Tab-separated table of C-alpha atoms in Angstrom:
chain	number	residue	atom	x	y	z
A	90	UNK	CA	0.000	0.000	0.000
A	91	UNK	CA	0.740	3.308	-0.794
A	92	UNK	CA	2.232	5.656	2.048
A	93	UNK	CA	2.767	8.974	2.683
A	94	UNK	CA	5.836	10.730	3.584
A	95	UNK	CA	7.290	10.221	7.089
A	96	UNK	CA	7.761	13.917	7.384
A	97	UNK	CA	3.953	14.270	8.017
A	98	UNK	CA	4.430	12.535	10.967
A	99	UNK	CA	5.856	15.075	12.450
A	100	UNK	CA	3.140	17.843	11.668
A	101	UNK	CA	0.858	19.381	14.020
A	102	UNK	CA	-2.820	19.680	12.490
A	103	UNK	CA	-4.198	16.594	14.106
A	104	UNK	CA	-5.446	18.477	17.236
A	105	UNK	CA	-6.538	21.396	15.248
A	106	UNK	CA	-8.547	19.309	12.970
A	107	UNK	CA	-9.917	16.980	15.988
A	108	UNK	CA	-10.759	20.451	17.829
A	109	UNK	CA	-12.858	21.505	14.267
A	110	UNK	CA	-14.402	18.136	14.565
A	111	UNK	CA	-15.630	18.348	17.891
A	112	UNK	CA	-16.986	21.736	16.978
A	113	UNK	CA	-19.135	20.980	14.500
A	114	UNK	CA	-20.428	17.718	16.702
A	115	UNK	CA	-21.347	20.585	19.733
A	116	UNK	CA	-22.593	22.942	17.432
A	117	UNK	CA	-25.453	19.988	16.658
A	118	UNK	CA	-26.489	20.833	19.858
A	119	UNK	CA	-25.542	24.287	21.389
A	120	UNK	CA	-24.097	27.579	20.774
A	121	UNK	CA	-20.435	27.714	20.375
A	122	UNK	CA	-18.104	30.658	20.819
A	123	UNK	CA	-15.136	29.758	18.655
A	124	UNK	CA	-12.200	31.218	20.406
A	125	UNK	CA	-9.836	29.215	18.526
A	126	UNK	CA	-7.962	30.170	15.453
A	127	UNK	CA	-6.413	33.441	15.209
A	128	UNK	CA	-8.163	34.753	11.627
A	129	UNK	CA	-9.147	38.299	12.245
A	130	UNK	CA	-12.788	39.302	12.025
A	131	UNK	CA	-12.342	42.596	11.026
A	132	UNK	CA	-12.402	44.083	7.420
A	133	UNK	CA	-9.327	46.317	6.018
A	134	UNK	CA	-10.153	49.882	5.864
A	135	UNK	CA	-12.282	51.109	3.320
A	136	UNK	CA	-9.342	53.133	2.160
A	137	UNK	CA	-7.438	49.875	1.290
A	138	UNK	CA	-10.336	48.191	-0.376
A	139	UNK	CA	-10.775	51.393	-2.642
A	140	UNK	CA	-7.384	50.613	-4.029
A	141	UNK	CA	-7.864	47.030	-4.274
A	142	UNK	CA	-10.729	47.277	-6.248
A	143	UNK	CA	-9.601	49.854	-8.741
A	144	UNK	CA	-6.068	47.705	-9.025
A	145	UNK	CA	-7.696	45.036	-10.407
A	146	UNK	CA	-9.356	47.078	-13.505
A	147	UNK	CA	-5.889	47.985	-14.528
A	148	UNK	CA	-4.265	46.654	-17.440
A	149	UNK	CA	-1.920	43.987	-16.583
A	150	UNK	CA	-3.288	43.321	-13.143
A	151	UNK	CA	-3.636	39.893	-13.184
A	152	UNK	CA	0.095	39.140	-15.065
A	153	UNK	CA	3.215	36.839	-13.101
A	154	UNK	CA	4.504	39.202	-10.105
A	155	UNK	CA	8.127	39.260	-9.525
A	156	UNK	CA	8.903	36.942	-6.412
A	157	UNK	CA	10.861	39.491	-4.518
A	158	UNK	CA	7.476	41.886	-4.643
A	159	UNK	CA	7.385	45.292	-7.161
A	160	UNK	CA	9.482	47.913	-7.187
A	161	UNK	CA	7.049	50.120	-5.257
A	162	UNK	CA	6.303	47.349	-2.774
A	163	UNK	CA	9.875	46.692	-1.465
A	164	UNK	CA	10.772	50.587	-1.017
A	165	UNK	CA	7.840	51.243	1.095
A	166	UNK	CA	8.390	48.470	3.123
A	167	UNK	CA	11.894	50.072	3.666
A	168	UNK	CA	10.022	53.458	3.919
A	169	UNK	CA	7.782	51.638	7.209
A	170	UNK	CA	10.464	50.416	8.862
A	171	UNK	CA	12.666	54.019	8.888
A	172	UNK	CA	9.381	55.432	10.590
A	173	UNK	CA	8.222	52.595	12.674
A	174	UNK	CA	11.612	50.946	13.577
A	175	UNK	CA	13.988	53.958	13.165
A	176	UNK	CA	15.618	50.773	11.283
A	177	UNK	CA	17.587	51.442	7.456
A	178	UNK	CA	16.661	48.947	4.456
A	179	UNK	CA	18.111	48.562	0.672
A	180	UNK	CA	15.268	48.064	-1.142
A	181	UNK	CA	17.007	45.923	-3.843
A	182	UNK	CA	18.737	43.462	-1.180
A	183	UNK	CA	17.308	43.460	1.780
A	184	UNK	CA	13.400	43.057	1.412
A	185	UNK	CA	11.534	40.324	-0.264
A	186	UNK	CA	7.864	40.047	-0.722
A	187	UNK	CA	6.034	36.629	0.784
A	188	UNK	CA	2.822	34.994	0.050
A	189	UNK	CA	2.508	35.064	3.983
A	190	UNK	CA	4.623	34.725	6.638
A	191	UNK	CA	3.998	31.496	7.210
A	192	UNK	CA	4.964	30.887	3.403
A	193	UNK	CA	8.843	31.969	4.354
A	194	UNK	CA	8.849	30.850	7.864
A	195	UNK	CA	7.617	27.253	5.651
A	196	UNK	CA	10.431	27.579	2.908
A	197	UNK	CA	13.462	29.085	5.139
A	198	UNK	CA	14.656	25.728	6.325
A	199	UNK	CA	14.683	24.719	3.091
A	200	UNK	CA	16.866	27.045	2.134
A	201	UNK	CA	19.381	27.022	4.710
A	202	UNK	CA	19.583	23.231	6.012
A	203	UNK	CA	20.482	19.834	5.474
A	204	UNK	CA	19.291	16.583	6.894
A	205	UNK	CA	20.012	16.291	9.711
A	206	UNK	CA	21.322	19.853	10.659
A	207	UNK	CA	20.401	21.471	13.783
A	208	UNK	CA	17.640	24.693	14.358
A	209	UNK	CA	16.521	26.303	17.713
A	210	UNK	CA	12.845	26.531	17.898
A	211	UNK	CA	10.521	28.065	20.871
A	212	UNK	CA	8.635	25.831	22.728
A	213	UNK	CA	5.644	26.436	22.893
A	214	UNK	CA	5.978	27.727	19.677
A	215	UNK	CA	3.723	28.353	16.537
A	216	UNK	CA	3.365	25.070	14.900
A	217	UNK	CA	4.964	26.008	11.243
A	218	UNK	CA	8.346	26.526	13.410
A	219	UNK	CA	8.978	22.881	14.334
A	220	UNK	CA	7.595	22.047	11.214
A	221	UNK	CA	9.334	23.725	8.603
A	222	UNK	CA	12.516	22.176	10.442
A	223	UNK	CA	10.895	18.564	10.416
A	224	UNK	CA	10.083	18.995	6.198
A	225	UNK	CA	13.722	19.947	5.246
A	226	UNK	CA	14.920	17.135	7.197
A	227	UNK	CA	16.627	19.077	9.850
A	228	UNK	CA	16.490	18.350	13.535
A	229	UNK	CA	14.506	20.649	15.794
A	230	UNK	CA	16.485	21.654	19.521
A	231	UNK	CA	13.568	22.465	21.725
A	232	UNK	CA	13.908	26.180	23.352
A	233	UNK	CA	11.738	25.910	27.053
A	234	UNK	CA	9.913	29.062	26.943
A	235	UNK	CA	8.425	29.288	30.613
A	236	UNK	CA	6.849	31.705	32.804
A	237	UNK	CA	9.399	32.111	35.803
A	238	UNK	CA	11.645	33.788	32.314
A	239	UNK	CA	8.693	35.811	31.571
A	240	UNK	CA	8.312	33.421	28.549
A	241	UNK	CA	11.850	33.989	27.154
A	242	UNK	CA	14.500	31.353	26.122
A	243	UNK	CA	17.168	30.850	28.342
A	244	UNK	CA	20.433	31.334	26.181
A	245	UNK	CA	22.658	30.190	29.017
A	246	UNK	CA	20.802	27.149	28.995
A	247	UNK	CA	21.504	25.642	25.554
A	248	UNK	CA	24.618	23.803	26.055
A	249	UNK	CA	27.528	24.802	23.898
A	250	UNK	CA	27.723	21.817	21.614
A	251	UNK	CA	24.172	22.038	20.579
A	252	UNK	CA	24.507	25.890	20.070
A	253	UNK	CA	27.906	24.976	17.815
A	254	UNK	CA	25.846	22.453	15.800
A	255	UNK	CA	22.828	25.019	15.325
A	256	UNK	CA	22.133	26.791	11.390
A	257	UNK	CA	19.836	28.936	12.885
A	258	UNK	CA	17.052	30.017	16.096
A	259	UNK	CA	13.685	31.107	15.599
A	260	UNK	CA	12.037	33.541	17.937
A	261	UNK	CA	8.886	35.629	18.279
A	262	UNK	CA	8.111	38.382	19.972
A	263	UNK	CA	5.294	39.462	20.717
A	264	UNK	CA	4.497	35.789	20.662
A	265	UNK	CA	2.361	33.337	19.594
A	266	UNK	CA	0.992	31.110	21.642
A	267	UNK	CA	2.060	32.482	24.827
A	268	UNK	CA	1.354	36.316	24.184
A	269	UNK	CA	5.259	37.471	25.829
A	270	UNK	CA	7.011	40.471	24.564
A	271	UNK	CA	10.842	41.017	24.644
A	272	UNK	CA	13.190	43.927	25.098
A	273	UNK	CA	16.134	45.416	22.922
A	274	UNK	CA	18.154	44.040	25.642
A	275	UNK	CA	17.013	40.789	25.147
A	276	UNK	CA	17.339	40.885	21.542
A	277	UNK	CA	21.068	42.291	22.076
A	278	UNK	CA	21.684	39.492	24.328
A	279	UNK	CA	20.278	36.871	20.925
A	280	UNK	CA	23.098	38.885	18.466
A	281	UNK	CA	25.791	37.955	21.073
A	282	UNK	CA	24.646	34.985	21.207
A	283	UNK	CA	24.540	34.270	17.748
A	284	UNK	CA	27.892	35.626	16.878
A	285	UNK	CA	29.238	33.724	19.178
A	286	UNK	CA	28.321	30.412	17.958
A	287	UNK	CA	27.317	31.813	13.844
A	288	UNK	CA	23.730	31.081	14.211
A	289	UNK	CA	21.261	32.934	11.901
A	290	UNK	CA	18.544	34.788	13.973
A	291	UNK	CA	15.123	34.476	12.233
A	292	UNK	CA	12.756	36.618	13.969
A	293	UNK	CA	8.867	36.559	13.601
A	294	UNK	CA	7.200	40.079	13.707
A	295	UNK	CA	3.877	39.238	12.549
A	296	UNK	CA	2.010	40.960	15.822
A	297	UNK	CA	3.917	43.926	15.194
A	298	UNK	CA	1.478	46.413	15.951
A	299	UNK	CA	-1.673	44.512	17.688
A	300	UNK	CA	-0.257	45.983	21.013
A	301	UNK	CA	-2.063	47.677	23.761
A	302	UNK	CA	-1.751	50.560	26.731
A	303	UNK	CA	0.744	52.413	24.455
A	304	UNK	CA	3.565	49.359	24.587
A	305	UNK	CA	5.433	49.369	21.138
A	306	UNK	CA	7.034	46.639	20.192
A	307	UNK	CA	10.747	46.863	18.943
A	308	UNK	CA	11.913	45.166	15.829
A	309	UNK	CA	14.717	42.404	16.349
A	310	UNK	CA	17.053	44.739	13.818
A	311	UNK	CA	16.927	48.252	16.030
A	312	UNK	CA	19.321	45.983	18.311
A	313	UNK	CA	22.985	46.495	17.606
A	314	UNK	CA	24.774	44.284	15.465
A	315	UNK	CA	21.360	42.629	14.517
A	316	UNK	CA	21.477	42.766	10.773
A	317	UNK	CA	24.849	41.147	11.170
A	318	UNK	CA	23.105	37.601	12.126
A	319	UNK	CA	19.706	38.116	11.512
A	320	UNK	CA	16.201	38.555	9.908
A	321	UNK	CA	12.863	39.648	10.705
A	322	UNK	CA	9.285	38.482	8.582
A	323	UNK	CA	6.409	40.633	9.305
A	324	UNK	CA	2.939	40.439	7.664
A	325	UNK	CA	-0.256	42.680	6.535
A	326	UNK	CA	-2.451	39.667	8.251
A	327	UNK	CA	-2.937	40.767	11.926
A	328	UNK	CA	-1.915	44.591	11.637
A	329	UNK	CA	-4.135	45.497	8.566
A	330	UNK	CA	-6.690	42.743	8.777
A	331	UNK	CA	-5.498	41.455	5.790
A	332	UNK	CA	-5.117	37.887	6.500
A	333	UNK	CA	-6.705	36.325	3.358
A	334	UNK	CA	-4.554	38.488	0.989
A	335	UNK	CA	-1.579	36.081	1.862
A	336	UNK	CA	1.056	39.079	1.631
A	337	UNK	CA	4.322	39.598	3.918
A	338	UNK	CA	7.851	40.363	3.735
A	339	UNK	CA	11.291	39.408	5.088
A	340	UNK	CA	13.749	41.532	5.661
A	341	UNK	CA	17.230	41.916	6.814
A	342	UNK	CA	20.857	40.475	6.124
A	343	UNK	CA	20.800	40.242	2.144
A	344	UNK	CA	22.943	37.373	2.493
A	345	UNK	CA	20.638	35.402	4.542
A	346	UNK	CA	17.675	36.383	2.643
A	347	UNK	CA	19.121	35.060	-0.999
A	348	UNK	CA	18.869	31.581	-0.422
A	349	UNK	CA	15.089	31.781	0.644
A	350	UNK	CA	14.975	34.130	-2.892
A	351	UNK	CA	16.410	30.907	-4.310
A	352	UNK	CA	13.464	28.726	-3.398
A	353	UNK	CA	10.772	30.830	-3.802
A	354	UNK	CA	11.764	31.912	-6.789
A	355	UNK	CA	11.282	28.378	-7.767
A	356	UNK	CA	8.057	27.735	-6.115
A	357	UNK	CA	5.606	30.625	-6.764
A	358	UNK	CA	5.328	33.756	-9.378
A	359	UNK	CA	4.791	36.099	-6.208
A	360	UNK	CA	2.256	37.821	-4.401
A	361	UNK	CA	-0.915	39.267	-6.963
A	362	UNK	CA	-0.321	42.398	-8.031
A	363	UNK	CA	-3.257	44.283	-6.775
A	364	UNK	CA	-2.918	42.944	-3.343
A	365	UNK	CA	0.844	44.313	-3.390
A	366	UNK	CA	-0.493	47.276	-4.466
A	367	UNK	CA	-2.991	47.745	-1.224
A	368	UNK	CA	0.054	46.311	1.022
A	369	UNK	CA	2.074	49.948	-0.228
A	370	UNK	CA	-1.319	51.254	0.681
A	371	UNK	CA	-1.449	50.231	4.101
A	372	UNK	CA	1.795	50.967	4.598
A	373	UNK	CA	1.658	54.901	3.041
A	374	UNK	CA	-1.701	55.534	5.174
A	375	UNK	CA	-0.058	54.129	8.321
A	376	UNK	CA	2.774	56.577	7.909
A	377	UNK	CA	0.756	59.055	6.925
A	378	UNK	CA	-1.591	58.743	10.630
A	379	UNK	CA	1.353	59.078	12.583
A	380	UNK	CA	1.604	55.077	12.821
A	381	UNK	CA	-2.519	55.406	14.282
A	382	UNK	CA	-3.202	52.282	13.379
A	383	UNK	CA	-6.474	50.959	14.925
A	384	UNK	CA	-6.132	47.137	15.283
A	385	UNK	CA	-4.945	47.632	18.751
A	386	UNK	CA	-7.779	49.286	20.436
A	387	UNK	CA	-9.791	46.832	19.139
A	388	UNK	CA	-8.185	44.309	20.571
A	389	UNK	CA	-7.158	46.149	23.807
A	390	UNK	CA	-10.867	46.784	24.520
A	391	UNK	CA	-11.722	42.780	23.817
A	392	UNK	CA	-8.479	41.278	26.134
A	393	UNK	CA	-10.378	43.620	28.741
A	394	UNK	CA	-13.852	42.512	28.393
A	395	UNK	CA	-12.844	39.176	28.379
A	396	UNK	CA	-10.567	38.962	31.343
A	397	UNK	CA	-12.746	40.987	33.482
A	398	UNK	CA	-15.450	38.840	33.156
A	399	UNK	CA	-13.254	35.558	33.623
A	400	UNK	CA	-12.011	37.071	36.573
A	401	UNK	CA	-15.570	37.671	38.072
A	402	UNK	CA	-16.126	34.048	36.642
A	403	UNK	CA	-13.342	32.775	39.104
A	404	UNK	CA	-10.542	32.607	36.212
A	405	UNK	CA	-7.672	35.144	36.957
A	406	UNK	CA	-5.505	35.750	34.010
A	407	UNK	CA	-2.199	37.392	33.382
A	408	UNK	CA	-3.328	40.769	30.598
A	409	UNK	CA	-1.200	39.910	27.706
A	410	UNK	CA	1.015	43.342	26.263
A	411	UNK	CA	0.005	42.136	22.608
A	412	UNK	CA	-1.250	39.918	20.084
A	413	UNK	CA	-4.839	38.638	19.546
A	414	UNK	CA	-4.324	35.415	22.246
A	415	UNK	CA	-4.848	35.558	26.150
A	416	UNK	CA	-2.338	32.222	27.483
A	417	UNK	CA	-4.370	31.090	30.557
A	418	UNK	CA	-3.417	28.507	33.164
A	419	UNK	CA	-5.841	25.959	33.217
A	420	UNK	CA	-7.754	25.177	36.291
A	421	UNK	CA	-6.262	22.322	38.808
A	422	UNK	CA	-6.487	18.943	38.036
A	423	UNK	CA	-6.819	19.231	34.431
A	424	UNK	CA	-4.254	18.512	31.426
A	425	UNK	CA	-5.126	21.280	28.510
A	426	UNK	CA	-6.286	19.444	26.404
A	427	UNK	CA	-8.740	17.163	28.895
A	428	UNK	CA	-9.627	21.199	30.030
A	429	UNK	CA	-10.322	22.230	26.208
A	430	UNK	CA	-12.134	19.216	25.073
A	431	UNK	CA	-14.618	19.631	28.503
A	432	UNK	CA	-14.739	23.222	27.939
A	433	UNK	CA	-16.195	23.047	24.534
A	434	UNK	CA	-19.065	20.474	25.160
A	435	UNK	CA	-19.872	21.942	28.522
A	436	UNK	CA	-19.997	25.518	27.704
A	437	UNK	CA	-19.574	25.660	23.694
A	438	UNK	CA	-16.470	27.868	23.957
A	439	UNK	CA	-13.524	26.366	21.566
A	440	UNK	CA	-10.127	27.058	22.705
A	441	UNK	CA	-6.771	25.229	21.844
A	442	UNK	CA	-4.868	23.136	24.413
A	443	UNK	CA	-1.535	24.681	25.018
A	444	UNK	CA	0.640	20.993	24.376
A	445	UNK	CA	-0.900	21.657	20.555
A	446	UNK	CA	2.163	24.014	20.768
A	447	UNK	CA	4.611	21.991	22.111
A	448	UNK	CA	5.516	19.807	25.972
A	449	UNK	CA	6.200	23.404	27.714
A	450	UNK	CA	3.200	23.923	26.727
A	451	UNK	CA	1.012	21.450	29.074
A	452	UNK	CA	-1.216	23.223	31.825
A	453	UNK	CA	-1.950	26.206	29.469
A	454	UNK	CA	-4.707	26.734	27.126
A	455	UNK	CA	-4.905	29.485	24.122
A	456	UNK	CA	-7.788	31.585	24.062
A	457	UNK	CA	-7.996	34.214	20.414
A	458	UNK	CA	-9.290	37.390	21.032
A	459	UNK	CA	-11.391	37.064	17.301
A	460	UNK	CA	-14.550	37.581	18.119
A	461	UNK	CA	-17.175	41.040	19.062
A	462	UNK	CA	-17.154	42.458	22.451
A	463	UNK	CA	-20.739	40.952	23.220
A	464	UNK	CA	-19.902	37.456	22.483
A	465	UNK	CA	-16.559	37.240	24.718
A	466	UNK	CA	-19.174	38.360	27.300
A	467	UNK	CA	-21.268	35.417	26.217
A	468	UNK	CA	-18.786	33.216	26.329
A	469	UNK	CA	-17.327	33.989	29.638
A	470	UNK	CA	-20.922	33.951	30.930
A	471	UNK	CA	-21.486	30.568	29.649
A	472	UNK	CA	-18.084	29.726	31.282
A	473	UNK	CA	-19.310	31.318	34.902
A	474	UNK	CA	-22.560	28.986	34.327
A	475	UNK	CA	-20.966	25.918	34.131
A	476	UNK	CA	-18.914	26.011	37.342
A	477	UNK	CA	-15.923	24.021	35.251
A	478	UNK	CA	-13.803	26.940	36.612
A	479	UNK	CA	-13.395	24.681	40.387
A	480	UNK	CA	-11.314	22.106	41.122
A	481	UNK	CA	-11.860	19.182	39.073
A	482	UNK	CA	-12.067	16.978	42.285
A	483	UNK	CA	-14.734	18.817	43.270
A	484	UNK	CA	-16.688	18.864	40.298
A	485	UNK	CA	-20.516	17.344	39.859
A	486	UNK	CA	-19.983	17.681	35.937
A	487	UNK	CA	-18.992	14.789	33.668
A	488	UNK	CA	-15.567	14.913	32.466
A	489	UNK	CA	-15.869	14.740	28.361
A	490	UNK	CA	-12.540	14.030	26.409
């Protein structure tokens, strides 16, 4: 018989795709507040759909795009990151356009391992990390990220011979699943670091600016040195609601970035013209404002809607700095995913257990702030109702897993 690559062992979307399962069985019977997956609910701003739509009546619109993103696309990227990041860019060499984030974070071990070569990735950590690793063949070195660190690796703690062996670390700040931010210091810590033991530094900035109560995140290349060792990918999906477009960049050491040009430029035509064209939008308007961009208040004013009411409800949470996720602590007794599984058929909200994300994981769930103001009150209500919130052991309810 027939099998399937090995590699797909290795891939995470079994507990997603059990989760969606177990969804649509609840939803048979009550309402469900999906809380899930992070896919914004908002539309771009009318300002950005204005260009989309007259972009695509132009002559030529729907040609091959270059892979490394028009002319016009790369400089203003460059432009955004002198006014957001204070943070210099050549154009020509050091930006190139992606068909998501998740698209280069997907193709960079490609491009820079070998089977069997070694790669630092976060635990917990976004899913496409460890996988990208496990599809090129290369062998992922768990990074604990835990909360006595405030959810940062401990450098000190790789030992030296791993950290010799090591192409290249991935990090993420602000982060998903875990919500954490870093510091410049932190990331100046990361470029000694790498120099010390030539790793490449492949930073994910894709919750850029979803940040709340004035907290700005820094960019992995305003530390010194940083372009030296590193990279950064950032995306149009969380910061201009543009999630569907499938457009993002990478940016950084040329050097670093040409190999990943290499692949991609063997694996798509690049991004569709017209949706490059409302990225430079986006960009231009958000310069324009002042950088006034409105995704975080909307998601400021949901992370404290929602954790006031689970804190009424008996749940206290730690207020994230940024992203679209609250990473809560699951009551005692429970594993996350036993917690998740009786959470959605006892009170229809869908979260994900926190070991989808990796072992360090275990004892968390994450909750996605992607839904209106009235129904993370419904869904924290429906929580409060249930009583699921008290120790298991002292629990009437059935346990469903």
């Amino acid at each position: 018989m027939r099998q399937p690559s090995k590699r797909l062992a290795y891939l995470s979307a079994a507990i997603f795709s059990e989760m969606a399962a177990r969804k649509r069985e609840v939803a048979q019977k009550r309402k469900v507040y999906d809380l899930s997956i992070g896919s914004p609910d908002q539309q771009p701003e009318s300002r950005l759909l204005e260009t989309l739509v007259e972009a695509v009546q132009q002559p030529g619109a729907f040609g091959y795009a270059l892979s490394e993103g028009t002319a016009a696309f790369r400089e203003e990227v460059a432009r955004w990151y002198q006014f957001r990041f204070e943070v210099e860019l050549d154009p020509q060499a050091e930006v190139h356009s992606l068909m998501g984030s998740q698209d280069g974070l997907a193709h960079f071990a490609l491009a820079w391992t070998d089977p069997g070569d070694l790669v630092l990735v976060p635990d917990p950590g976004y899913p496409i990390y460890e996988g990208s690793v496990h599809l090129a063949g290369a062998v992922p070195y768990p990074m604990p990220l835990r909360g006595e660190n405030g959810f940062l690796p401990d450098l000190n703690a790789i030992p030296a011979d791993v950290a010799k062996q090591a192409k290249f670390m991935i990090l993420n700040y602000p982060n998903n699943p875990v919500s954490a931010v870093a510091t410049l210091s932190f990331f100046e810590e990361v470029v000694a670091f790498a120099k010390r033991y030539d790793i490449i530094v492949v930073h994910d900035l894709a919750y850029s600016e979803m940040a709340f109560d004035g907290y700005k995140p820094p960019s992995f290349l305003q530390a010194s040195g940083a372009k030296e060792v590193g990279i950064e990918f950032n995306s149009f999906s969380k910061s201009f609601n543009m999630a569907g477009c499938r457009i993002a960049y990478v940016v950084g050491n040329a050097d670093i970035i040409k190999p990943l040009a290499v692949v991609k430029s063997n694996v798509d035509y690049g991004v569709f013209l017209p949706v490059q064209q409302m990225a430079v939008e986006a960009l231009r308007a958000d310069r324009e404002s002042g950088g006034a961009n409105a995704v975080g208040p909307i998601y400021q004013e949901r992370r404290d809607l929602l954790l006031s009411a689970l804190t009424e409800a008996g749940w206290q949470i730690e207020p994230p700095k940024a992203t679209m996720f609250v990473w809560a602590k699951v009551p005692e007794g429970w594993t996350s995913r036993e917690f998740a599984f009786a959470l959605l058929e006892e009170t229809g909200v869908v979260v994900i257990p926190g070991s989808a994300f990796g072992v360090e994981g275990e004892g968390y769930v994450r909750i996605a702030l992607v839904q209106t103001p009235d129904v993370l009150k419904q869904a924290a209500e429906s929580i409060r109702q249930s009583g699921i919130l008290t120790s298991r052991q002292n629990r009437k309810s059935p346990v469903h897993e």
